Amino acid sequence: MKKITSLGLASLLLGAVSAVSLAQIKHFTLEEMVQTADQAVYGQIIGSRVLRVIDPADGGEHFFTRITVQGKTLSDAQPTTVDITFRGGFLNETEGVFNSEAPAADDVKVGRRVVAFYRWADDLGGGLAANALVAAHGGLYRTAEGPRGPAVLGRGEGYAISSNRKVEQLETSVRLLAAAKHEKR
């Protein structure tokens, strides 16, 4: 058996730390989120279902959760109903897959009011084309009713909405950022 020297151990640890630092979650500013997303919606989740897609060429079974949000777009306040899909979900207690990057089950309950950023994807896996939640769980935010109107709940540093703010204020910010995005095109 080979003895590991302190220099060898230090090299091993440095290599491990370097590998871990490469696997970081992308941090988004609100501007980056709007640039990445096709649209953002504020509304109520009125439906949720789990889809199983079987594609042997693409790894076999894939599970996705699709939520239906009814509300209005943040960029232009147009009424909308949109399906938004993310990886993971369970058909029942034994069929499905957990995805650590998916929103928490409590965040996507039917009846919950949310802000969600989404983007069209031609293939989320297994050939499924859908509006995909941007930045996995980082693209969905709970809202709460307050005495001065609805507020979107911030998620902390590194998230597009880091602190709590009125939905009305977020809508104004998204509208301005979306207008700037369209001017650049």
Short mmCIF file of N, CA and C in Angstrom, two decimals:
data_model
loop_
_atom_site.label_atom_id
_atom_site.label_comp_id
_atom_site.label_asym_id
_atom_site.label_seq_id
_atom_site.Cartn_x
_atom_site.Cartn_y
_atom_site.Cartn_z
N MET A 1 0.84 -1.18 0.00
CA MET A 1 0.00 0.00 0.00
C MET A 1 0.88 1.24 0.00
N LYS A 2 0.53 2.22 -0.79
CA LYS A 2 1.34 3.41 -0.94
C LYS A 2 0.98 4.43 0.12
N LYS A 3 1.98 5.03 0.71
CA LYS A 3 1.77 6.05 1.75
C LYS A 3 1.56 7.41 1.08
N ILE A 4 0.54 8.13 1.54
CA ILE A 4 0.25 9.46 1.00
C ILE A 4 1.03 10.49 1.81
N THR A 5 1.84 11.29 1.12
CA THR A 5 2.60 12.34 1.79
C THR A 5 1.71 13.55 1.99
N SER A 6 2.16 14.49 2.80
CA SER A 6 1.36 15.70 3.03
C SER A 6 1.26 16.52 1.74
N LEU A 7 2.32 16.50 0.91
CA LEU A 7 2.26 17.20 -0.38
C LEU A 7 1.25 16.52 -1.30
N GLY A 8 1.25 15.20 -1.30
CA GLY A 8 0.29 14.45 -2.12
C GLY A 8 -1.13 14.69 -1.66
N LEU A 9 -1.34 14.74 -0.34
CA LEU A 9 -2.66 14.99 0.21
C LEU A 9 -3.13 16.40 -0.15
N ALA A 10 -2.22 17.36 -0.06
CA ALA A 10 -2.57 18.74 -0.41
C ALA A 10 -2.95 18.84 -1.88
N SER A 11 -2.22 18.14 -2.74
CA SER A 11 -2.55 18.14 -4.17
C SER A 11 -3.91 17.52 -4.43
N LEU A 12 -4.19 16.42 -3.73
CA LEU A 12 -5.47 15.74 -3.87
C LEU A 12 -6.62 16.65 -3.43
N LEU A 13 -6.45 17.33 -2.29
CA LEU A 13 -7.48 18.24 -1.80
C LEU A 13 -7.69 19.42 -2.74
N LEU A 14 -6.60 19.97 -3.27
CA LEU A 14 -6.69 21.09 -4.20
C LEU A 14 -7.45 20.67 -5.45
N GLY A 15 -7.17 19.49 -5.94
CA GLY A 15 -7.89 18.97 -7.11
C GLY A 15 -9.37 18.80 -6.82
N ALA A 16 -9.70 18.30 -5.65
CA ALA A 16 -11.11 18.10 -5.28
C ALA A 16 -11.84 19.43 -5.16
N VAL A 17 -11.19 20.41 -4.54
CA VAL A 17 -11.80 21.74 -4.39
C VAL A 17 -12.00 22.38 -5.76
N SER A 18 -11.03 22.23 -6.66
CA SER A 18 -11.15 22.79 -8.01
C SER A 18 -12.33 22.17 -8.74
N ALA A 19 -12.49 20.86 -8.62
CA ALA A 19 -13.61 20.18 -9.29
C ALA A 19 -14.94 20.66 -8.75
N VAL A 20 -15.04 20.84 -7.45
CA VAL A 20 -16.29 21.31 -6.84
C VAL A 20 -16.59 22.73 -7.27
N SER A 21 -15.58 23.59 -7.34
CA SER A 21 -15.82 24.99 -7.69
C SER A 21 -16.30 25.14 -9.13
N LEU A 22 -16.02 24.17 -10.00
CA LEU A 22 -16.50 24.24 -11.37
C LEU A 22 -18.00 23.94 -11.46
N ALA A 23 -18.53 23.22 -10.52
CA ALA A 23 -19.94 22.83 -10.53
C ALA A 23 -20.76 23.79 -9.69
N GLN A 24 -20.85 25.02 -10.14
CA GLN A 24 -21.60 26.03 -9.40
C GLN A 24 -22.91 26.34 -10.11
N ILE A 25 -23.90 26.71 -9.34
CA ILE A 25 -25.17 27.13 -9.90
C ILE A 25 -25.02 28.54 -10.42
N LYS A 26 -25.59 28.80 -11.59
CA LYS A 26 -25.51 30.13 -12.20
C LYS A 26 -26.30 31.13 -11.38
N HIS A 27 -25.68 32.23 -11.06
CA HIS A 27 -26.36 33.33 -10.39
C HIS A 27 -26.96 34.23 -11.45
N PHE A 28 -28.18 34.71 -11.23
CA PHE A 28 -28.85 35.58 -12.17
C PHE A 28 -29.20 36.90 -11.51
N THR A 29 -28.95 37.99 -12.22
CA THR A 29 -29.53 39.27 -11.84
C THR A 29 -30.90 39.31 -12.50
N LEU A 30 -31.73 40.26 -12.14
CA LEU A 30 -33.03 40.38 -12.79
C LEU A 30 -32.84 40.66 -14.28
N GLU A 31 -31.88 41.50 -14.62
CA GLU A 31 -31.62 41.80 -16.03
C GLU A 31 -31.24 40.53 -16.79
N GLU A 32 -30.37 39.70 -16.23
CA GLU A 32 -29.98 38.46 -16.90
C GLU A 32 -31.16 37.50 -17.03
N MET A 33 -32.02 37.47 -16.02
CA MET A 33 -33.19 36.60 -16.08
C MET A 33 -34.13 37.04 -17.21
N VAL A 34 -34.37 38.34 -17.31
CA VAL A 34 -35.24 38.86 -18.37
C VAL A 34 -34.60 38.61 -19.74
N GLN A 35 -33.29 38.78 -19.85
CA GLN A 35 -32.59 38.52 -21.11
C GLN A 35 -32.72 37.05 -21.52
N THR A 36 -32.67 36.15 -20.56
CA THR A 36 -32.72 34.71 -20.83
C THR A 36 -34.15 34.23 -21.12
N ALA A 37 -35.11 34.78 -20.41
CA ALA A 37 -36.50 34.32 -20.51
C ALA A 37 -37.18 34.87 -21.76
N ASP A 38 -38.13 34.10 -22.27
CA ASP A 38 -39.01 34.61 -23.32
C ASP A 38 -40.07 35.51 -22.71
N GLN A 39 -40.48 35.17 -21.47
CA GLN A 39 -41.54 35.91 -20.81
C GLN A 39 -41.55 35.59 -19.32
N ALA A 40 -42.21 36.43 -18.56
CA ALA A 40 -42.45 36.20 -17.13
C ALA A 40 -43.93 36.38 -16.90
N VAL A 41 -44.48 35.58 -15.99
CA VAL A 41 -45.90 35.64 -15.70
C VAL A 41 -46.10 35.76 -14.19
N TYR A 42 -47.10 36.54 -13.81
CA TYR A 42 -47.55 36.61 -12.43
C TYR A 42 -48.97 36.07 -12.43
N GLY A 43 -49.21 35.04 -11.64
CA GLY A 43 -50.55 34.50 -11.61
C GLY A 43 -50.69 33.34 -10.65
N GLN A 44 -51.80 32.63 -10.81
CA GLN A 44 -52.13 31.52 -9.93
C GLN A 44 -51.94 30.20 -10.67
N ILE A 45 -51.37 29.24 -9.96
CA ILE A 45 -51.23 27.89 -10.53
C ILE A 45 -52.61 27.25 -10.51
N ILE A 46 -53.13 26.94 -11.69
CA ILE A 46 -54.48 26.36 -11.77
C ILE A 46 -54.46 24.88 -12.14
N GLY A 47 -53.28 24.36 -12.43
CA GLY A 47 -53.17 22.95 -12.77
C GLY A 47 -51.75 22.47 -12.64
N SER A 48 -51.60 21.18 -12.41
CA SER A 48 -50.28 20.57 -12.30
C SER A 48 -50.40 19.10 -12.68
N ARG A 49 -49.48 18.65 -13.51
CA ARG A 49 -49.48 17.22 -13.85
C ARG A 49 -48.06 16.78 -14.15
N VAL A 50 -47.82 15.51 -13.92
CA VAL A 50 -46.51 14.92 -14.19
C VAL A 50 -46.60 14.13 -15.48
N LEU A 51 -45.60 14.30 -16.32
CA LEU A 51 -45.53 13.62 -17.61
C LEU A 51 -44.40 12.60 -17.59
N ARG A 52 -44.67 11.43 -18.16
CA ARG A 52 -43.61 10.44 -18.34
C ARG A 52 -43.34 10.38 -19.84
N VAL A 53 -42.08 10.58 -20.22
CA VAL A 53 -41.67 10.50 -21.61
C VAL A 53 -40.68 9.35 -21.72
N ILE A 54 -40.99 8.42 -22.60
CA ILE A 54 -40.10 7.27 -22.80
C ILE A 54 -39.39 7.44 -24.13
N ASP A 55 -38.07 7.47 -24.07
CA ASP A 55 -37.25 7.62 -25.27
C ASP A 55 -35.96 6.84 -25.05
N PRO A 56 -35.91 5.60 -25.52
CA PRO A 56 -34.71 4.77 -25.32
C PRO A 56 -33.44 5.41 -25.88
N ALA A 57 -33.56 6.18 -26.96
CA ALA A 57 -32.40 6.82 -27.56
C ALA A 57 -31.85 7.93 -26.69
N ASP A 58 -32.67 8.46 -25.79
CA ASP A 58 -32.26 9.59 -24.94
C ASP A 58 -32.27 9.20 -23.46
N GLY A 59 -31.94 7.96 -23.16
CA GLY A 59 -31.78 7.56 -21.76
C GLY A 59 -32.98 6.89 -21.12
N GLY A 60 -33.98 6.49 -21.89
CA GLY A 60 -35.11 5.76 -21.29
C GLY A 60 -36.23 6.66 -20.83
N GLU A 61 -36.59 6.54 -19.55
CA GLU A 61 -37.71 7.29 -18.98
C GLU A 61 -37.28 8.67 -18.49
N HIS A 62 -38.13 9.64 -18.76
CA HIS A 62 -37.94 11.00 -18.26
C HIS A 62 -39.24 11.42 -17.60
N PHE A 63 -39.14 12.14 -16.48
CA PHE A 63 -40.33 12.65 -15.79
C PHE A 63 -40.24 14.16 -15.72
N PHE A 64 -41.33 14.81 -16.04
CA PHE A 64 -41.42 16.26 -16.02
C PHE A 64 -42.69 16.67 -15.30
N THR A 65 -42.65 17.82 -14.65
CA THR A 65 -43.85 18.41 -14.06
C THR A 65 -44.22 19.62 -14.90
N ARG A 66 -45.49 19.69 -15.24
CA ARG A 66 -46.00 20.83 -16.01
C ARG A 66 -47.06 21.53 -15.16
N ILE A 67 -46.81 22.80 -14.89
CA ILE A 67 -47.80 23.60 -14.16
C ILE A 67 -48.47 24.55 -15.14
N THR A 68 -49.72 24.85 -14.89
CA THR A 68 -50.45 25.82 -15.70
C THR A 68 -50.67 27.05 -14.82
N VAL A 69 -50.19 28.19 -15.30
CA VAL A 69 -50.30 29.45 -14.56
C VAL A 69 -51.23 30.38 -15.33
N GLN A 70 -52.23 30.90 -14.63
CA GLN A 70 -53.17 31.85 -15.22
C GLN A 70 -52.97 33.20 -14.55
N GLY A 71 -52.73 34.22 -15.35
CA GLY A 71 -52.49 35.55 -14.78
C GLY A 71 -52.20 36.56 -15.86
N LYS A 72 -51.08 37.28 -15.68
CA LYS A 72 -50.71 38.30 -16.67
C LYS A 72 -49.21 38.29 -16.87
N THR A 73 -48.80 38.70 -18.06
CA THR A 73 -47.38 38.81 -18.35
C THR A 73 -46.83 40.03 -17.62
N LEU A 74 -45.60 39.92 -17.18
CA LEU A 74 -45.00 41.06 -16.47
C LEU A 74 -44.48 42.12 -17.43
N SER A 75 -44.15 41.74 -18.66
CA SER A 75 -43.58 42.72 -19.59
C SER A 75 -44.61 43.66 -20.18
N ASP A 76 -45.88 43.20 -20.31
CA ASP A 76 -46.87 44.08 -20.92
C ASP A 76 -48.27 43.93 -20.31
N ALA A 77 -48.38 43.26 -19.19
CA ALA A 77 -49.63 43.12 -18.42
C ALA A 77 -50.77 42.49 -19.22
N GLN A 78 -50.44 41.66 -20.20
CA GLN A 78 -51.46 40.98 -20.99
C GLN A 78 -51.96 39.74 -20.25
N PRO A 79 -53.26 39.49 -20.27
CA PRO A 79 -53.77 38.28 -19.64
C PRO A 79 -53.20 37.05 -20.37
N THR A 80 -52.88 36.02 -19.61
CA THR A 80 -52.30 34.82 -20.21
C THR A 80 -52.58 33.60 -19.36
N THR A 81 -52.60 32.47 -20.01
CA THR A 81 -52.57 31.17 -19.35
C THR A 81 -51.47 30.40 -20.04
N VAL A 82 -50.49 29.94 -19.29
CA VAL A 82 -49.31 29.32 -19.88
C VAL A 82 -48.93 28.06 -19.11
N ASP A 83 -48.51 27.05 -19.86
CA ASP A 83 -47.95 25.84 -19.27
C ASP A 83 -46.45 26.01 -19.16
N ILE A 84 -45.90 25.69 -17.99
CA ILE A 84 -44.46 25.81 -17.75
C ILE A 84 -43.99 24.47 -17.19
N THR A 85 -42.90 23.96 -17.75
CA THR A 85 -42.44 22.61 -17.46
C THR A 85 -41.05 22.63 -16.83
N PHE A 86 -40.83 21.69 -15.90
CA PHE A 86 -39.51 21.51 -15.32
C PHE A 86 -39.26 20.03 -15.09
N ARG A 87 -38.00 19.66 -14.97
CA ARG A 87 -37.60 18.26 -14.81
C ARG A 87 -37.96 17.74 -13.42
N GLY A 88 -38.39 16.47 -13.40
CA GLY A 88 -38.69 15.79 -12.15
C GLY A 88 -40.17 15.74 -11.87
N GLY A 89 -40.54 14.84 -10.99
CA GLY A 89 -41.93 14.71 -10.58
C GLY A 89 -42.29 13.25 -10.40
N PHE A 90 -43.41 13.02 -9.73
CA PHE A 90 -43.86 11.67 -9.44
C PHE A 90 -45.30 11.47 -9.88
N LEU A 91 -45.53 10.40 -10.62
CA LEU A 91 -46.88 10.00 -11.01
C LEU A 91 -47.62 9.43 -9.81
N ASN A 92 -46.89 8.72 -8.96
CA ASN A 92 -47.42 8.13 -7.73
C ASN A 92 -46.23 7.91 -6.79
N GLU A 93 -46.41 7.20 -5.72
CA GLU A 93 -45.33 7.05 -4.72
C GLU A 93 -44.10 6.32 -5.24
N THR A 94 -44.25 5.50 -6.28
CA THR A 94 -43.12 4.70 -6.75
C THR A 94 -42.65 5.04 -8.15
N GLU A 95 -43.43 5.77 -8.92
CA GLU A 95 -43.05 6.09 -10.29
C GLU A 95 -42.76 7.58 -10.44
N GLY A 96 -41.51 7.86 -10.71
CA GLY A 96 -41.10 9.24 -10.89
C GLY A 96 -39.64 9.42 -10.56
N VAL A 97 -39.24 10.65 -10.53
CA VAL A 97 -37.85 10.96 -10.21
C VAL A 97 -37.78 12.30 -9.49
N PHE A 98 -36.93 12.35 -8.49
CA PHE A 98 -36.67 13.57 -7.75
C PHE A 98 -35.61 14.36 -8.51
N ASN A 99 -35.74 15.66 -8.58
CA ASN A 99 -34.74 16.52 -9.20
C ASN A 99 -34.43 17.63 -8.21
N SER A 100 -33.20 17.66 -7.74
CA SER A 100 -32.82 18.64 -6.70
C SER A 100 -32.90 20.07 -7.20
N GLU A 101 -32.96 20.29 -8.51
CA GLU A 101 -33.05 21.64 -9.04
C GLU A 101 -34.48 22.07 -9.34
N ALA A 102 -35.43 21.18 -9.10
CA ALA A 102 -36.84 21.52 -9.32
C ALA A 102 -37.34 22.38 -8.16
N PRO A 103 -38.37 23.17 -8.40
CA PRO A 103 -38.97 23.92 -7.29
C PRO A 103 -39.49 22.97 -6.22
N ALA A 104 -39.55 23.44 -5.00
CA ALA A 104 -40.11 22.64 -3.91
C ALA A 104 -41.59 22.37 -4.20
N ALA A 105 -42.06 21.20 -3.79
CA ALA A 105 -43.45 20.81 -4.03
C ALA A 105 -44.42 21.86 -3.49
N ASP A 106 -44.10 22.45 -2.35
CA ASP A 106 -44.98 23.45 -1.75
C ASP A 106 -45.05 24.73 -2.60
N ASP A 107 -44.00 25.01 -3.37
CA ASP A 107 -43.97 26.21 -4.22
C ASP A 107 -44.85 26.08 -5.46
N VAL A 108 -45.16 24.85 -5.86
CA VAL A 108 -45.91 24.65 -7.11
C VAL A 108 -47.26 23.97 -6.87
N LYS A 109 -47.81 24.15 -5.69
CA LYS A 109 -49.14 23.61 -5.39
C LYS A 109 -50.21 24.37 -6.17
N VAL A 110 -51.22 23.63 -6.60
CA VAL A 110 -52.36 24.27 -7.25
C VAL A 110 -52.97 25.27 -6.27
N GLY A 111 -53.25 26.46 -6.76
CA GLY A 111 -53.79 27.54 -5.93
C GLY A 111 -52.75 28.56 -5.52
N ARG A 112 -51.48 28.19 -5.55
CA ARG A 112 -50.39 29.09 -5.16
C ARG A 112 -50.25 30.19 -6.20
N ARG A 113 -50.02 31.43 -5.74
CA ARG A 113 -49.73 32.54 -6.64
C ARG A 113 -48.22 32.69 -6.74
N VAL A 114 -47.73 32.82 -7.99
CA VAL A 114 -46.29 32.82 -8.23
C VAL A 114 -45.92 33.83 -9.32
N VAL A 115 -44.62 34.09 -9.39
CA VAL A 115 -44.00 34.74 -10.54
C VAL A 115 -43.10 33.68 -11.13
N ALA A 116 -43.20 33.47 -12.45
CA ALA A 116 -42.38 32.47 -13.11
C ALA A 116 -41.79 33.03 -14.40
N PHE A 117 -40.51 32.76 -14.61
CA PHE A 117 -39.81 33.14 -15.83
C PHE A 117 -39.65 31.88 -16.67
N TYR A 118 -39.98 31.95 -17.95
CA TYR A 118 -39.90 30.75 -18.77
C TYR A 118 -39.36 31.06 -20.16
N ARG A 119 -38.91 29.99 -20.81
CA ARG A 119 -38.32 30.08 -22.15
C ARG A 119 -38.65 28.81 -22.91
N TRP A 120 -38.95 28.94 -24.20
CA TRP A 120 -39.26 27.79 -25.03
C TRP A 120 -38.02 26.93 -25.22
N ALA A 121 -38.21 25.61 -25.12
CA ALA A 121 -37.13 24.65 -25.37
C ALA A 121 -37.66 23.61 -26.35
N ASP A 122 -36.93 23.37 -27.42
CA ASP A 122 -37.34 22.38 -28.42
C ASP A 122 -37.22 20.95 -27.90
N ASP A 123 -36.33 20.73 -26.93
CA ASP A 123 -36.14 19.38 -26.40
C ASP A 123 -35.62 19.45 -24.96
N LEU A 124 -36.52 19.25 -24.01
CA LEU A 124 -36.12 19.22 -22.60
C LEU A 124 -35.52 17.87 -22.21
N GLY A 125 -35.65 16.90 -23.09
CA GLY A 125 -35.22 15.53 -22.85
C GLY A 125 -36.29 14.61 -23.39
N GLY A 126 -35.88 13.56 -24.04
CA GLY A 126 -36.84 12.63 -24.59
C GLY A 126 -37.69 13.21 -25.70
N GLY A 127 -37.25 14.34 -26.29
CA GLY A 127 -37.99 14.96 -27.38
C GLY A 127 -39.13 15.86 -26.94
N LEU A 128 -39.27 16.12 -25.65
CA LEU A 128 -40.37 16.96 -25.15
C LEU A 128 -40.06 18.43 -25.40
N ALA A 129 -40.90 19.06 -26.19
CA ALA A 129 -40.80 20.51 -26.45
C ALA A 129 -41.80 21.21 -25.53
N ALA A 130 -41.36 22.29 -24.87
CA ALA A 130 -42.24 22.96 -23.92
C ALA A 130 -41.63 24.29 -23.48
N ASN A 131 -42.46 25.10 -22.81
CA ASN A 131 -41.94 26.28 -22.11
C ASN A 131 -41.25 25.77 -20.85
N ALA A 132 -39.96 26.00 -20.75
CA ALA A 132 -39.18 25.52 -19.62
C ALA A 132 -38.98 26.63 -18.59
N LEU A 133 -39.07 26.27 -17.35
CA LEU A 133 -38.79 27.20 -16.26
C LEU A 133 -37.31 27.59 -16.36
N VAL A 134 -37.02 28.88 -16.42
CA VAL A 134 -35.63 29.34 -16.51
C VAL A 134 -34.94 29.11 -15.17
N ALA A 135 -33.71 28.67 -15.22
CA ALA A 135 -32.86 28.50 -14.04
C ALA A 135 -33.45 27.53 -13.02
N ALA A 136 -34.18 26.54 -13.52
CA ALA A 136 -34.79 25.52 -12.64
C ALA A 136 -35.58 26.21 -11.53
N HIS A 137 -35.31 25.86 -10.27
CA HIS A 137 -36.08 26.46 -9.17
C HIS A 137 -35.82 27.96 -9.04
N GLY A 138 -34.74 28.45 -9.61
CA GLY A 138 -34.40 29.87 -9.53
C GLY A 138 -35.28 30.78 -10.38
N GLY A 139 -36.15 30.18 -11.21
CA GLY A 139 -37.03 30.97 -12.06
C GLY A 139 -38.45 31.07 -11.55
N LEU A 140 -38.70 30.54 -10.35
CA LEU A 140 -40.05 30.56 -9.79
C LEU A 140 -40.01 31.19 -8.40
N TYR A 141 -40.94 32.12 -8.16
CA TYR A 141 -40.97 32.86 -6.90
C TYR A 141 -42.39 32.86 -6.34
N ARG A 142 -42.50 32.58 -5.07
CA ARG A 142 -43.79 32.68 -4.38
C ARG A 142 -44.18 34.14 -4.24
N THR A 143 -45.46 34.38 -4.09
CA THR A 143 -45.94 35.72 -3.79
C THR A 143 -46.81 35.64 -2.54
N ALA A 144 -47.04 36.77 -1.94
CA ALA A 144 -47.89 36.85 -0.75
C ALA A 144 -48.70 38.13 -0.81
N GLU A 145 -49.92 38.06 -0.31
CA GLU A 145 -50.76 39.24 -0.24
C GLU A 145 -50.38 40.04 1.00
N GLY A 146 -50.25 41.33 0.84
CA GLY A 146 -49.92 42.20 1.96
C GLY A 146 -50.90 43.35 2.03
N PRO A 147 -50.78 44.19 3.05
CA PRO A 147 -51.71 45.31 3.20
C PRO A 147 -51.60 46.33 2.06
N ARG A 148 -50.47 46.34 1.38
CA ARG A 148 -50.27 47.28 0.26
C ARG A 148 -50.28 46.58 -1.09
N GLY A 149 -50.83 45.37 -1.13
CA GLY A 149 -50.91 44.64 -2.38
C GLY A 149 -49.98 43.44 -2.39
N PRO A 150 -49.98 42.69 -3.49
CA PRO A 150 -49.17 41.48 -3.56
C PRO A 150 -47.68 41.80 -3.63
N ALA A 151 -46.90 40.92 -3.00
CA ALA A 151 -45.44 41.06 -3.01
C ALA A 151 -44.84 39.74 -3.47
N VAL A 152 -43.75 39.85 -4.21
CA VAL A 152 -43.00 38.66 -4.60
C VAL A 152 -41.92 38.45 -3.55
N LEU A 153 -41.74 37.21 -3.12
CA LEU A 153 -40.81 36.90 -2.06
C LEU A 153 -39.43 36.62 -2.63
N GLY A 154 -38.47 37.46 -2.26
CA GLY A 154 -37.10 37.31 -2.73
C GLY A 154 -36.48 36.05 -2.18
N ARG A 155 -35.43 35.56 -2.87
CA ARG A 155 -34.82 34.28 -2.49
C ARG A 155 -33.38 34.44 -2.01
N GLY A 156 -32.87 35.66 -1.93
CA GLY A 156 -31.52 35.86 -1.43
C GLY A 156 -30.52 36.17 -2.54
N GLU A 157 -29.31 36.43 -2.13
CA GLU A 157 -28.25 36.81 -3.05
C GLU A 157 -28.04 35.73 -4.11
N GLY A 158 -27.84 36.15 -5.35
CA GLY A 158 -27.63 35.23 -6.45
C GLY A 158 -28.88 34.89 -7.22
N TYR A 159 -30.03 35.22 -6.67
CA TYR A 159 -31.29 35.00 -7.37
C TYR A 159 -31.72 36.30 -8.03
N ALA A 160 -32.44 36.19 -9.14
CA ALA A 160 -32.87 37.37 -9.89
C ALA A 160 -33.70 38.32 -9.02
N ILE A 161 -34.47 37.77 -8.11
CA ILE A 161 -35.24 38.58 -7.16
C ILE A 161 -34.69 38.22 -5.79
N SER A 162 -33.77 39.04 -5.32
CA SER A 162 -33.05 38.69 -4.09
C SER A 162 -33.80 39.09 -2.83
N SER A 163 -34.63 40.12 -2.90
CA SER A 163 -35.35 40.56 -1.71
C SER A 163 -36.83 40.78 -2.04
N ASN A 164 -37.64 40.80 -1.01
CA ASN A 164 -39.07 40.99 -1.19
C ASN A 164 -39.34 42.34 -1.84
N ARG A 165 -40.30 42.36 -2.75
CA ARG A 165 -40.72 43.62 -3.37
C ARG A 165 -42.14 43.48 -3.88
N LYS A 166 -42.79 44.60 -4.03
CA LYS A 166 -44.16 44.58 -4.55
C LYS A 166 -44.16 44.03 -5.97
N VAL A 167 -45.19 43.28 -6.29
CA VAL A 167 -45.32 42.76 -7.65
C VAL A 167 -45.37 43.92 -8.63
N GLU A 168 -46.03 44.99 -8.24
CA GLU A 168 -46.14 46.18 -9.09
C GLU A 168 -44.74 46.73 -9.42
N GLN A 169 -43.82 46.77 -8.44
CA GLN A 169 -42.46 47.26 -8.67
C GLN A 169 -41.70 46.30 -9.60
N LEU A 170 -41.88 45.00 -9.38
CA LEU A 170 -41.23 44.01 -10.24
C LEU A 170 -41.74 44.15 -11.67
N GLU A 171 -43.04 44.33 -11.81
CA GLU A 171 -43.64 44.48 -13.14
C GLU A 171 -43.02 45.68 -13.87
N THR A 172 -42.85 46.78 -13.18
CA THR A 172 -42.23 47.97 -13.79
C THR A 172 -40.80 47.67 -14.23
N SER A 173 -40.03 47.01 -13.36
CA SER A 173 -38.64 46.66 -13.69
C SER A 173 -38.58 45.72 -14.89
N VAL A 174 -39.40 44.69 -14.90
CA VAL A 174 -39.40 43.73 -16.01
C VAL A 174 -39.83 44.41 -17.30
N ARG A 175 -40.82 45.28 -17.24
CA ARG A 175 -41.29 46.00 -18.43
C ARG A 175 -40.15 46.82 -19.05
N LEU A 176 -39.40 47.53 -18.21
CA LEU A 176 -38.28 48.34 -18.70
C LEU A 176 -37.17 47.47 -19.27
N LEU A 177 -36.85 46.38 -18.59
CA LEU A 177 -35.79 45.48 -19.06
C LEU A 177 -36.19 44.77 -20.36
N ALA A 178 -37.46 44.39 -20.46
CA ALA A 178 -37.94 43.73 -21.68
C ALA A 178 -37.92 44.70 -22.85
N ALA A 179 -38.29 45.96 -22.62
CA ALA A 179 -38.25 46.96 -23.68
C ALA A 179 -36.82 47.17 -24.16
N ALA A 180 -35.87 47.24 -23.24
CA ALA A 180 -34.46 47.38 -23.60
C ALA A 180 -33.97 46.16 -24.38
N LYS A 181 -34.43 44.98 -23.98
CA LYS A 181 -34.07 43.72 -24.67
C LYS A 181 -34.55 43.76 -26.12
N HIS A 182 -35.77 44.23 -26.33
CA HIS A 182 -36.32 44.27 -27.69
C HIS A 182 -35.66 45.34 -28.55
N GLU A 183 -35.21 46.43 -27.94
CA GLU A 183 -34.50 47.48 -28.67
C GLU A 183 -33.16 46.98 -29.19
N LYS A 184 -32.51 46.09 -28.43
CA LYS A 184 -31.20 45.55 -28.83
C LYS A 184 -31.30 44.62 -30.03
N ARG A 185 -32.48 44.06 -30.25
CA ARG A 185 -32.65 43.10 -31.36
C ARG A 185 -32.69 43.76 -32.67
#
